[in-house]
């Protein structure tokens, strides 16, 4: 079956869809300073739409499903949706802010295969400043609960001005709570597609827009911060050498240092280095109403509305977007903070 996945890379039509990201709900119980999703009216994905999507999993050879949002666990039927995805043959991952993890630990252990938890601080005060809620200890308790049940847990930290100094603490605290993997990515301060309507700007400009009152651009590092971050990463490489060697820290030291170039480019000190990514050729994001987009950051290309998922995946707009990103015509890709790449060997093994 893996050979069929390889055909995706040959052109811009998808023969298979190994990874599906489902936005189960627009609702969120965090109040993050870099995201406006929580300001929107809540919409939940209907179970009928879930059924329509999962009925295509066998033909599309779907291998993984990532339950996301908003906060996926705020969907009242998220366990049923997870069950349905598993029944359709998918490995189910839950991306969560962790606020409901302790309370719903039994449902998580019963219905998903792994958990990815946002952990954006090493102290309660910093967590509340970034996430807008006092829940640092609650999140750690949730991680411990699902780890005790034997579920693989990854923590994911969005590195920004308020928390970069706490990277060593975050590694220690996450490992003590039982995280199997600890991951870091840089804060996005420019996307017009992801994280809600954070900016007032003309999307056609595709340059740094004018921020609204909830200004994520203030989360970027300045020149002195970048210098401090460089020293911190040197310390982390030495202090946690065994974590890098074992893969417990998901990124290599070299990949973590790419954050320095990203923040420098935001200041105009050099160009953005486009990350390696081919996510639109093996995955798609499906929003609560059935709208499809190639990834978190690229614009929508269709909707499951009277047309089956396979047909929407390969519509004219979808294929044009795939051609555009792979030929370097999408400026969003150069400053992407969350790339995903699967090479031919990986696709062949699926």
CSV table of N, CA and C in Angstrom, one decimal, residues 17 20 22 45-60 62 81 84-85 88 286-292 303-313:
chain,number,residue,atom,x,y,z
A,17,UNK,N,-4.5,9.7,1.3
A,17,UNK,CA,-4.5,10.8,2.3
A,17,UNK,C,-4.0,10.2,3.7
A,20,UNK,N,-5.1,13.1,8.4
A,20,UNK,CA,-6.2,14.0,8.4
A,20,UNK,C,-6.2,14.7,9.7
A,22,UNK,N,-8.6,17.0,12.0
A,22,UNK,CA,-10.0,17.4,12.1
A,22,UNK,C,-10.1,18.5,13.2
A,45,UNK,N,-18.2,20.3,15.0
A,45,UNK,CA,-18.4,19.4,13.8
A,45,UNK,C,-19.5,18.4,14.1
A,46,UNK,N,-20.4,18.3,13.1
A,46,UNK,CA,-21.5,17.4,13.3
A,46,UNK,C,-21.1,15.9,13.1
A,47,UNK,N,-21.8,15.1,13.8
A,47,UNK,CA,-21.5,13.6,13.7
A,47,UNK,C,-21.7,13.1,12.3
A,48,UNK,N,-22.7,13.7,11.6
A,48,UNK,CA,-23.0,13.3,10.2
A,48,UNK,C,-21.8,13.6,9.3
A,49,UNK,N,-21.2,14.7,9.5
A,49,UNK,CA,-20.0,15.1,8.7
A,49,UNK,C,-18.8,14.2,9.1
A,50,UNK,N,-18.7,13.9,10.4
A,50,UNK,CA,-17.6,12.9,10.8
A,50,UNK,C,-17.8,11.6,10.1
A,51,UNK,N,-19.1,11.1,10.0
A,51,UNK,CA,-19.4,9.8,9.4
A,51,UNK,C,-19.0,9.9,7.9
A,52,UNK,N,-19.4,11.0,7.3
A,52,UNK,CA,-19.1,11.1,5.8
A,52,UNK,C,-17.6,11.1,5.6
A,53,UNK,N,-16.8,11.8,6.4
A,53,UNK,CA,-15.4,11.8,6.3
A,53,UNK,C,-14.8,10.4,6.5
A,54,UNK,N,-15.1,9.8,7.6
A,54,UNK,CA,-14.5,8.5,8.0
A,54,UNK,C,-14.9,7.4,7.0
A,55,UNK,N,-16.0,7.5,6.3
A,55,UNK,CA,-16.4,6.5,5.3
A,55,UNK,C,-15.4,6.5,4.2
A,56,UNK,N,-14.6,7.5,4.0
A,56,UNK,CA,-13.7,7.6,2.9
A,56,UNK,C,-12.3,7.1,3.3
A,57,UNK,N,-12.1,6.8,4.6
A,57,UNK,CA,-10.8,6.4,5.1
A,57,UNK,C,-10.1,5.2,4.4
A,58,UNK,N,-10.9,4.2,4.2
A,58,UNK,CA,-10.4,3.0,3.6
A,58,UNK,C,-9.9,3.3,2.2
A,59,UNK,N,-10.7,3.9,1.3
A,59,UNK,CA,-10.3,4.2,0.0
A,59,UNK,C,-9.1,5.2,-0.1
A,60,UNK,N,-9.0,6.1,0.9
A,60,UNK,CA,-7.9,7.1,0.9
A,60,UNK,C,-6.7,6.6,1.7
A,62,UNK,N,-6.2,6.4,4.9
A,62,UNK,CA,-5.9,7.2,6.0
A,62,UNK,C,-5.3,6.4,7.1
A,81,UNK,N,-16.2,10.4,18.3
A,81,UNK,CA,-15.5,10.7,17.1
A,81,UNK,C,-14.2,10.0,17.0
A,84,UNK,N,-14.9,6.4,16.2
A,84,UNK,CA,-15.2,6.2,14.8
A,84,UNK,C,-14.0,6.2,13.9
A,85,UNK,N,-13.1,7.1,14.2
A,85,UNK,CA,-11.8,7.2,13.5
A,85,UNK,C,-11.0,5.9,13.6
A,88,UNK,N,-12.4,3.1,11.7
A,88,UNK,CA,-12.1,3.2,10.3
A,88,UNK,C,-10.6,2.9,10.0
A,286,UNK,N,-9.4,19.6,8.0
A,286,UNK,CA,-10.8,19.7,7.7
A,286,UNK,C,-11.4,20.5,8.9
A,287,UNK,N,-12.0,21.7,8.6
A,287,UNK,CA,-12.6,22.5,9.6
A,287,UNK,C,-14.0,22.0,10.0
A,288,UNK,N,-14.6,22.7,11.0
A,288,UNK,CA,-15.8,22.2,11.6
A,288,UNK,C,-17.0,22.1,10.6
A,289,UNK,N,-16.9,22.9,9.6
A,289,UNK,CA,-18.0,22.9,8.6
A,289,UNK,C,-17.7,22.2,7.4
A,290,UNK,N,-16.6,21.5,7.4
A,290,UNK,CA,-16.2,20.7,6.2
A,290,UNK,C,-15.3,21.4,5.2
A,291,UNK,N,-14.9,22.6,5.6
A,291,UNK,CA,-13.9,23.4,4.7
A,291,UNK,C,-12.6,22.7,4.8
A,292,UNK,N,-11.9,22.6,3.6
A,292,UNK,CA,-10.6,22.0,3.6
A,292,UNK,C,-9.5,23.0,3.3
A,303,UNK,N,-14.8,22.6,0.0
A,303,UNK,CA,-15.7,22.3,1.1
A,303,UNK,C,-16.4,21.0,0.8
A,304,UNK,N,-16.5,20.1,1.8
A,304,UNK,CA,-17.3,18.9,1.6
A,304,UNK,C,-18.8,19.3,1.7
A,305,UNK,N,-19.4,19.7,0.6
A,305,UNK,CA,-20.7,20.2,0.6
A,305,UNK,C,-21.4,19.8,-0.7
A,306,UNK,N,-21.9,18.6,-0.7
A,306,UNK,CA,-22.5,18.0,-1.9
A,306,UNK,C,-21.5,17.3,-2.8
A,307,UNK,N,-20.2,17.4,-2.4
A,307,UNK,CA,-19.1,16.7,-3.1
A,307,UNK,C,-18.4,15.8,-2.1
A,308,UNK,N,-18.0,14.6,-2.5
A,308,UNK,CA,-17.3,13.7,-1.6
A,308,UNK,C,-15.8,14.2,-1.4
A,309,UNK,N,-15.3,13.8,-0.2
A,309,UNK,CA,-13.9,14.3,0.2
A,309,UNK,C,-12.9,14.0,-0.9
A,310,UNK,N,-12.9,12.8,-1.6
A,310,UNK,CA,-11.8,12.6,-2.6
A,310,UNK,C,-11.9,13.6,-3.8
A,311,UNK,N,-13.1,14.0,-4.1
A,311,UNK,CA,-13.3,14.9,-5.2
A,311,UNK,C,-12.8,16.3,-4.8
A,312,UNK,N,-13.1,16.7,-3.6
A,312,UNK,CA,-12.7,18.1,-3.1
A,312,UNK,C,-11.2,18.1,-3.0
A,313,UNK,N,-10.6,17.0,-2.6
A,313,UNK,CA,-9.1,17.0,-2.4
A,313,UNK,C,-8.4,17.3,-3.7
